[in-house]
mmCIF file of N, CA and C in Angstrom:
data_model
loop_
_atom_site.group_PDB
_atom_site.id
_atom_site.type_symbol
_atom_site.label_atom_id
_atom_site.label_comp_id
_atom_site.label_asym_id
_atom_site.label_seq_id
_atom_site.Cartn_x
_atom_site.Cartn_y
_atom_site.Cartn_z
ATOM 1 N N UNK A 71 0.830 -1.195 0.000
ATOM 2 C CA UNK A 71 0.000 0.000 0.000
ATOM 3 C C UNK A 71 0.871 1.253 0.000
ATOM 4 N N UNK A 72 2.022 1.192 0.655
ATOM 5 C CA UNK A 72 2.909 2.358 0.707
ATOM 6 C C UNK A 72 3.465 2.680 -0.678
ATOM 7 N N UNK A 73 3.801 1.641 -1.462
ATOM 8 C CA UNK A 73 4.315 1.870 -2.817
ATOM 9 C C UNK A 73 3.239 2.509 -3.684
ATOM 10 N N UNK A 74 2.005 2.067 -3.540
ATOM 11 C CA UNK A 74 0.906 2.636 -4.326
ATOM 12 C C UNK A 74 0.749 4.117 -4.022
ATOM 13 N N UNK A 75 0.748 4.461 -2.749
ATOM 14 C CA UNK A 75 0.617 5.879 -2.382
ATOM 15 C C UNK A 75 1.806 6.689 -2.870
ATOM 16 N N UNK A 76 3.002 6.119 -2.787
ATOM 17 C CA UNK A 76 4.194 6.825 -3.248
ATOM 18 C C UNK A 76 4.096 7.130 -4.743
ATOM 19 N N UNK A 77 3.732 6.126 -5.547
ATOM 20 C CA UNK A 77 3.683 6.340 -6.990
ATOM 21 C C UNK A 77 2.506 7.232 -7.395
ATOM 22 N N UNK A 78 1.407 7.167 -6.661
ATOM 23 C CA UNK A 78 0.307 8.100 -6.925
ATOM 24 C C UNK A 78 0.747 9.533 -6.637
ATOM 25 N N UNK A 79 1.437 9.729 -5.534
ATOM 26 C CA UNK A 79 1.919 11.068 -5.187
ATOM 27 C C UNK A 79 2.980 11.531 -6.188
ATOM 28 N N UNK A 80 3.891 10.635 -6.548
ATOM 29 C CA UNK A 80 4.923 10.992 -7.520
ATOM 30 C C UNK A 80 4.300 11.338 -8.868
ATOM 31 N N UNK A 81 3.270 10.607 -9.267
ATOM 32 C CA UNK A 81 2.584 10.902 -10.521
ATOM 33 C C UNK A 81 1.884 12.246 -10.482
ATOM 34 N N UNK A 82 1.209 12.525 -9.383
ATOM 35 C CA UNK A 82 0.509 13.809 -9.252
ATOM 36 C C UNK A 82 1.501 14.972 -9.236
ATOM 37 N N UNK A 83 2.576 14.831 -8.489
ATOM 38 C CA UNK A 83 3.583 15.901 -8.437
ATOM 39 C C UNK A 83 4.268 16.104 -9.786
ATOM 40 N N UNK A 84 4.564 15.014 -10.469
ATOM 41 C CA UNK A 84 5.189 15.136 -11.782
ATOM 42 C C UNK A 84 4.235 15.723 -12.812
ATOM 43 N N UNK A 85 2.951 15.411 -12.722
ATOM 44 C CA UNK A 85 1.977 16.016 -13.632
ATOM 45 C C UNK A 85 1.923 17.524 -13.412
ATOM 46 N N UNK A 86 1.883 17.933 -12.153
ATOM 47 C CA UNK A 86 1.864 19.366 -11.843
ATOM 48 C C UNK A 86 3.148 20.037 -12.317
ATOM 49 N N UNK A 87 4.283 19.395 -12.091
ATOM 50 C CA UNK A 87 5.566 19.947 -12.516
ATOM 51 C C UNK A 87 5.640 20.058 -14.039
ATOM 52 N N UNK A 88 5.128 19.051 -14.743
ATOM 53 C CA UNK A 88 5.140 19.079 -16.205
ATOM 54 C C UNK A 88 4.303 20.237 -16.735
ATOM 55 N N UNK A 89 3.156 20.476 -16.122
ATOM 56 C CA UNK A 89 2.311 21.595 -16.547
ATOM 57 C C UNK A 89 3.005 22.923 -16.258
ATOM 58 N N UNK A 90 3.613 23.042 -15.086
ATOM 59 C CA UNK A 90 4.320 24.286 -14.755
ATOM 60 C C UNK A 90 5.492 24.528 -15.703
ATOM 61 N N UNK A 91 6.268 23.483 -15.974
ATOM 62 C CA UNK A 91 7.401 23.633 -16.887
ATOM 63 C C UNK A 91 6.931 23.922 -18.313
ATOM 64 N N UNK A 92 5.818 23.331 -18.711
ATOM 65 C CA UNK A 92 5.261 23.610 -20.031
ATOM 66 C C UNK A 92 4.802 25.050 -20.150
ATOM 67 N N UNK A 93 4.154 25.556 -19.100
ATOM 68 C CA UNK A 93 3.725 26.957 -19.110
ATOM 69 C C UNK A 93 4.931 27.891 -19.116
ATOM 70 N N UNK A 94 5.949 27.552 -18.357
ATOM 71 C CA UNK A 94 7.177 28.345 -18.355
ATOM 72 C C UNK A 94 7.801 28.371 -19.746
ATOM 73 N N UNK A 95 7.829 27.223 -20.407
ATOM 74 C CA UNK A 95 8.388 27.156 -21.745
ATOM 75 C C UNK A 95 7.583 27.976 -22.740
ATOM 76 N N UNK A 96 6.261 27.884 -22.638
ATOM 77 C CA UNK A 96 5.403 28.594 -23.589
ATOM 78 C C UNK A 96 5.431 30.102 -23.382
ATOM 79 N N UNK A 97 5.559 30.539 -22.146
ATOM 80 C CA UNK A 97 5.482 31.974 -21.861
ATOM 81 C C UNK A 97 6.829 32.601 -21.512
ATOM 82 N N UNK A 98 7.661 31.877 -20.799
ATOM 83 C CA UNK A 98 8.919 32.457 -20.341
ATOM 84 C C UNK A 98 10.089 32.261 -21.284
ATOM 85 N N UNK A 99 10.034 31.196 -22.087
ATOM 86 C CA UNK A 99 11.169 30.899 -22.959
ATOM 87 C C UNK A 99 10.936 31.304 -24.411
ATOM 88 N N UNK A 100 9.678 31.568 -24.764
ATOM 89 C CA UNK A 100 9.401 32.002 -26.142
ATOM 90 C C UNK A 100 10.107 33.321 -26.400
ATOM 91 N N UNK A 101 10.809 33.383 -27.476
ATOM 92 C CA UNK A 101 11.575 34.584 -27.798
ATOM 93 C C UNK A 101 12.981 34.570 -27.222
ATOM 94 N N UNK A 102 13.224 33.719 -26.250
ATOM 95 C CA UNK A 102 14.555 33.610 -25.642
ATOM 96 C C UNK A 102 15.338 32.425 -26.191
ATOM 97 N N UNK A 103 14.601 31.422 -26.674
ATOM 98 C CA UNK A 103 15.239 30.229 -27.232
ATOM 99 C C UNK A 103 14.944 30.160 -28.722
ATOM 100 N N UNK A 104 15.887 29.639 -29.490
ATOM 101 C CA UNK A 104 15.596 29.400 -30.910
ATOM 102 C C UNK A 104 14.448 28.391 -31.051
ATOM 103 N N UNK A 105 13.773 28.412 -32.173
ATOM 104 C CA UNK A 105 12.603 27.547 -32.388
ATOM 105 C C UNK A 105 12.936 26.070 -32.220
ATOM 106 N N UNK A 106 14.107 25.633 -32.685
ATOM 107 C CA UNK A 106 14.448 24.219 -32.553
ATOM 108 C C UNK A 106 14.652 23.819 -31.092
ATOM 109 N N UNK A 107 15.232 24.704 -30.287
ATOM 110 C CA UNK A 107 15.435 24.404 -28.865
ATOM 111 C C UNK A 107 14.109 24.443 -28.109
ATOM 112 N N UNK A 108 13.220 25.346 -28.509
ATOM 113 C CA UNK A 108 11.902 25.404 -27.883
ATOM 114 C C UNK A 108 11.104 24.130 -28.191
ATOM 115 N N UNK A 109 11.251 23.613 -29.404
ATOM 116 C CA UNK A 109 10.589 22.356 -29.766
ATOM 117 C C UNK A 109 11.136 21.196 -28.931
ATOM 118 N N UNK A 110 12.440 21.184 -28.699
ATOM 119 C CA UNK A 110 13.041 20.143 -27.855
ATOM 120 C C UNK A 110 12.506 20.248 -26.426
ATOM 121 N N UNK A 111 12.403 21.465 -25.916
ATOM 122 C CA UNK A 111 11.872 21.690 -24.571
ATOM 123 C C UNK A 111 10.428 21.173 -24.480
ATOM 124 N N UNK A 112 9.624 21.480 -25.496
ATOM 125 C CA UNK A 112 8.231 21.038 -25.488
ATOM 126 C C UNK A 112 8.125 19.517 -25.577
ATOM 127 N N UNK A 113 9.056 18.885 -26.301
ATOM 128 C CA UNK A 113 9.083 17.419 -26.344
ATOM 129 C C UNK A 113 9.366 16.863 -24.948
ATOM 130 N N UNK A 114 10.277 17.495 -24.222
ATOM 131 C CA UNK A 114 10.544 17.080 -22.841
ATOM 132 C C UNK A 114 9.300 17.189 -21.985
ATOM 133 N N UNK A 115 8.544 18.265 -22.152
ATOM 134 C CA UNK A 115 7.292 18.443 -21.397
ATOM 135 C C UNK A 115 6.270 17.368 -21.755
ATOM 136 N N UNK A 116 6.159 17.092 -23.050
ATOM 137 C CA UNK A 116 5.201 16.095 -23.514
ATOM 138 C C UNK A 116 5.503 14.726 -22.899
ATOM 139 N N UNK A 117 6.750 14.316 -22.949
ATOM 140 C CA UNK A 117 7.100 13.020 -22.380
ATOM 141 C C UNK A 117 7.068 13.034 -20.856
ATOM 142 N N UNK A 118 7.262 14.176 -20.255
ATOM 143 C CA UNK A 118 7.125 14.309 -18.801
ATOM 144 C C UNK A 118 5.683 13.999 -18.402
ATOM 145 N N UNK A 119 4.723 14.530 -19.167
ATOM 146 C CA UNK A 119 3.307 14.253 -18.895
ATOM 147 C C UNK A 119 3.020 12.763 -19.064
ATOM 148 N N UNK A 120 3.559 12.148 -20.114
ATOM 149 C CA UNK A 120 3.334 10.715 -20.324
ATOM 150 C C UNK A 120 3.878 9.891 -19.157
ATOM 151 N N UNK A 121 5.059 10.259 -18.687
ATOM 152 C CA UNK A 121 5.627 9.542 -17.540
ATOM 153 C C UNK A 121 4.774 9.760 -16.286
ATOM 154 N N UNK A 122 4.276 10.970 -16.095
ATOM 155 C CA UNK A 122 3.426 11.249 -14.932
ATOM 156 C C UNK A 122 2.155 10.397 -14.983
ATOM 157 N N UNK A 123 1.548 10.299 -16.159
ATOM 158 C CA UNK A 123 0.364 9.444 -16.291
ATOM 159 C C UNK A 123 0.709 7.985 -16.042
ATOM 160 N N UNK A 124 1.874 7.558 -16.503
ATOM 161 C CA UNK A 124 2.325 6.198 -16.230
ATOM 162 C C UNK A 124 2.506 5.948 -14.742
ATOM 163 N N UNK A 125 3.054 6.919 -14.043
ATOM 164 C CA UNK A 125 3.212 6.781 -12.588
ATOM 165 C C UNK A 125 1.859 6.686 -11.889
ATOM 166 N N UNK A 126 0.907 7.480 -12.341
ATOM 167 C CA UNK A 126 -0.439 7.397 -11.757
ATOM 168 C C UNK A 126 -1.057 6.025 -12.005
ATOM 169 N N UNK A 127 -0.870 5.502 -13.214
ATOM 170 C CA UNK A 127 -1.395 4.178 -13.527
ATOM 171 C C UNK A 127 -0.724 3.105 -12.681
ATOM 172 N N UNK A 128 0.581 3.198 -12.525
ATOM 173 C CA UNK A 128 1.302 2.240 -11.671
ATOM 174 C C UNK A 128 0.760 2.310 -10.246
ATOM 175 N N UNK A 129 0.550 3.524 -9.735
ATOM 176 C CA UNK A 129 0.012 3.672 -8.384
ATOM 177 C C UNK A 129 -1.371 3.067 -8.242
ATOM 178 N N UNK A 130 -2.232 3.293 -9.236
ATOM 179 C CA UNK A 130 -3.584 2.720 -9.182
ATOM 180 C C UNK A 130 -3.550 1.197 -9.249
ATOM 181 N N UNK A 131 -2.722 0.662 -10.121
ATOM 182 C CA UNK A 131 -2.610 -0.797 -10.214
ATOM 183 C C UNK A 131 -2.007 -1.388 -8.946
ATOM 184 N N UNK A 132 -1.076 -0.675 -8.332
ATOM 185 C CA UNK A 132 -0.441 -1.167 -7.104
ATOM 186 C C UNK A 132 -1.431 -1.195 -5.937
ATOM 187 N N UNK A 133 -2.488 -0.399 -6.005
ATOM 188 C CA UNK A 133 -3.523 -0.486 -4.972
ATOM 189 C C UNK A 133 -4.191 -1.855 -4.982
ATOM 190 N N UNK A 134 -4.297 -2.450 -6.166
ATOM 191 C CA UNK A 134 -4.961 -3.749 -6.312
ATOM 192 C C UNK A 134 -3.989 -4.924 -6.239
ATOM 193 N N UNK A 135 -2.718 -4.663 -6.454
ATOM 194 C CA UNK A 135 -1.703 -5.724 -6.394
ATOM 195 C C UNK A 135 -0.477 -5.177 -5.667
ATOM 196 N N UNK A 136 -0.597 -4.957 -4.348
ATOM 197 C CA UNK A 136 0.473 -4.279 -3.609
ATOM 198 C C UNK A 136 1.790 -5.045 -3.526
ATOM 199 N N UNK A 137 1.787 -6.336 -3.787
ATOM 200 C CA UNK A 137 3.031 -7.107 -3.668
ATOM 201 C C UNK A 137 3.683 -7.375 -5.027
ATOM 202 N N UNK A 138 3.131 -6.820 -6.081
ATOM 203 C CA UNK A 138 3.655 -7.061 -7.422
ATOM 204 C C UNK A 138 4.949 -6.279 -7.628
ATOM 205 N N UNK A 139 6.049 -7.001 -7.717
ATOM 206 C CA UNK A 139 7.353 -6.339 -7.857
ATOM 207 C C UNK A 139 7.528 -5.710 -9.236
ATOM 208 N N UNK A 140 6.863 -6.242 -10.262
ATOM 209 C CA UNK A 140 6.954 -5.656 -11.600
ATOM 210 C C UNK A 140 6.372 -4.241 -11.604
ATOM 211 N N UNK A 141 5.326 -4.023 -10.843
ATOM 212 C CA UNK A 141 4.749 -2.682 -10.750
ATOM 213 C C UNK A 141 5.720 -1.719 -10.074
ATOM 214 N N UNK A 142 6.351 -2.164 -9.014
ATOM 215 C CA UNK A 142 7.339 -1.299 -8.352
ATOM 216 C C UNK A 142 8.488 -0.959 -9.296
ATOM 217 N N UNK A 143 8.985 -1.963 -10.010
ATOM 218 C CA UNK A 143 10.048 -1.715 -10.985
ATOM 219 C C UNK A 143 9.579 -0.718 -12.046
ATOM 220 N N UNK A 144 8.366 -0.897 -12.514
ATOM 221 C CA UNK A 144 7.824 0.009 -13.529
ATOM 222 C C UNK A 144 7.779 1.442 -13.015
ATOM 223 N N UNK A 145 7.351 1.598 -11.781
ATOM 224 C CA UNK A 145 7.291 2.930 -11.191
ATOM 225 C C UNK A 145 8.657 3.578 -11.079
ATOM 226 N N UNK A 146 9.629 2.817 -10.623
ATOM 227 C CA UNK A 146 10.981 3.370 -10.490
ATOM 228 C C UNK A 146 11.579 3.688 -11.857
ATOM 229 N N UNK A 147 11.285 2.856 -12.852
ATOM 230 C CA UNK A 147 11.789 3.137 -14.196
ATOM 231 C C UNK A 147 11.105 4.373 -14.795
ATOM 232 N N UNK A 148 9.845 4.575 -14.478
ATOM 233 C CA UNK A 148 9.156 5.792 -14.932
ATOM 234 C C UNK A 148 9.807 7.024 -14.305
ATOM 235 N N UNK A 149 10.113 6.956 -13.027
ATOM 236 C CA UNK A 149 10.789 8.087 -12.381
ATOM 237 C C UNK A 149 12.162 8.334 -13.001
ATOM 238 N N UNK A 150 12.882 7.261 -13.271
ATOM 239 C CA UNK A 150 14.184 7.409 -13.925
ATOM 240 C C UNK A 150 14.025 8.021 -15.310
ATOM 241 N N UNK A 151 12.966 7.652 -16.010
ATOM 242 C CA UNK A 151 12.708 8.206 -17.329
ATOM 243 C C UNK A 151 12.461 9.697 -17.297
ATOM 244 N N UNK A 152 11.753 10.150 -16.271
ATOM 245 C CA UNK A 152 11.529 11.589 -16.127
ATOM 246 C C UNK A 152 12.867 12.296 -15.972
ATOM 247 N N UNK A 153 13.690 11.791 -15.096
ATOM 248 C CA UNK A 153 14.982 12.444 -14.843
ATOM 249 C C UNK A 153 15.919 12.359 -16.043
ATOM 250 N N UNK A 154 16.054 11.172 -16.604
ATOM 251 C CA UNK A 154 17.032 10.980 -17.671
ATOM 252 C C UNK A 154 16.549 11.526 -19.012
ATOM 253 N N UNK A 155 15.323 11.228 -19.383
ATOM 254 C CA UNK A 155 14.867 11.627 -20.703
ATOM 255 C C UNK A 155 14.383 13.071 -20.704
ATOM 256 N N UNK A 156 13.346 13.356 -19.931
ATOM 257 C CA UNK A 156 12.818 14.722 -19.931
ATOM 258 C C UNK A 156 13.849 15.702 -19.390
ATOM 259 N N UNK A 157 14.541 15.318 -18.340
ATOM 260 C CA UNK A 157 15.548 16.202 -17.759
ATOM 261 C C UNK A 157 16.646 16.549 -18.741
ATOM 262 N N UNK A 158 17.113 15.555 -19.513
ATOM 263 C CA UNK A 158 18.167 15.847 -20.487
ATOM 264 C C UNK A 158 17.642 16.748 -21.603
ATOM 265 N N UNK A 159 16.381 16.587 -21.988
ATOM 266 C CA UNK A 159 15.818 17.464 -23.019
ATOM 267 C C UNK A 159 15.660 18.895 -22.509
ATOM 268 N N UNK A 160 15.228 19.037 -21.256
ATOM 269 C CA UNK A 160 15.130 20.383 -20.673
ATOM 270 C C UNK A 160 16.508 21.055 -20.663
ATOM 271 N N UNK A 161 17.506 20.318 -20.192
ATOM 272 C CA UNK A 161 18.855 20.882 -20.126
ATOM 273 C C UNK A 161 19.424 21.182 -21.508
ATOM 274 N N UNK A 162 19.192 20.287 -22.455
ATOM 275 C CA UNK A 162 19.659 20.507 -23.823
ATOM 276 C C UNK A 162 19.054 21.785 -24.389
ATOM 277 N N UNK A 163 17.755 21.966 -24.204
ATOM 278 C CA UNK A 163 17.082 23.143 -24.754
ATOM 279 C C UNK A 163 17.585 24.427 -24.113
ATOM 280 N N UNK A 164 17.779 24.404 -22.809
ATOM 281 C CA UNK A 164 18.150 25.635 -22.096
ATOM 282 C C UNK A 164 19.634 25.963 -22.266
ATOM 283 N N UNK A 165 20.487 24.937 -22.245
ATOM 284 C CA UNK A 165 21.924 25.194 -22.305
ATOM 285 C C UNK A 165 22.486 25.123 -23.723
ATOM 286 N N UNK A 166 21.809 24.388 -24.615
ATOM 287 C CA UNK A 166 22.321 24.217 -25.966
ATOM 288 C C UNK A 166 23.456 23.217 -26.066
ATOM 289 N N UNK A 167 23.745 22.508 -24.992
ATOM 290 C CA UNK A 167 24.816 21.502 -24.976
ATOM 291 C C UNK A 167 24.332 20.249 -25.719
ATOM 292 N N UNK A 168 24.812 20.083 -26.932
ATOM 293 C CA UNK A 168 24.336 18.987 -27.800
ATOM 294 C C UNK A 168 24.682 17.599 -27.276
ATOM 295 N N UNK A 169 25.683 17.463 -26.431
ATOM 296 C CA UNK A 169 26.051 16.136 -25.930
ATOM 297 C C UNK A 169 24.944 15.567 -25.052
ATOM 298 N N UNK A 170 24.011 16.404 -24.594
ATOM 299 C CA UNK A 170 22.901 15.907 -23.773
ATOM 300 C C UNK A 170 21.854 15.169 -24.595
ATOM 301 N N UNK A 171 21.824 15.424 -25.907
ATOM 302 C CA UNK A 171 20.877 14.748 -26.798
ATOM 303 C C UNK A 171 21.401 13.391 -27.206
ATOM 304 N N UNK A 172 20.513 12.607 -27.782
ATOM 305 C CA UNK A 172 20.914 11.238 -28.180
ATOM 306 C C UNK A 172 21.929 11.281 -29.280
#
């Protein structure tokens, strides 16, 4: 039950963060970043939302199967995906450091 609550909370917080970062990108970074970097930033936001929804789904499923280790692994991998994938895209867009991209 604790894992379910953790992933539900992580999903909700990441969804809120994705919306805030998306709004920041749309309003605060427009005109400050080149169009290609802004598109990369928006891709990071888009996948951040997908990961947040995945975390919420993992949390909901974990409520019904609290001992399922595959669900816990899925949740941790979703969190890692937010940091590694979306985080690298955010940094790439803001800093322009191409080594952060694939």
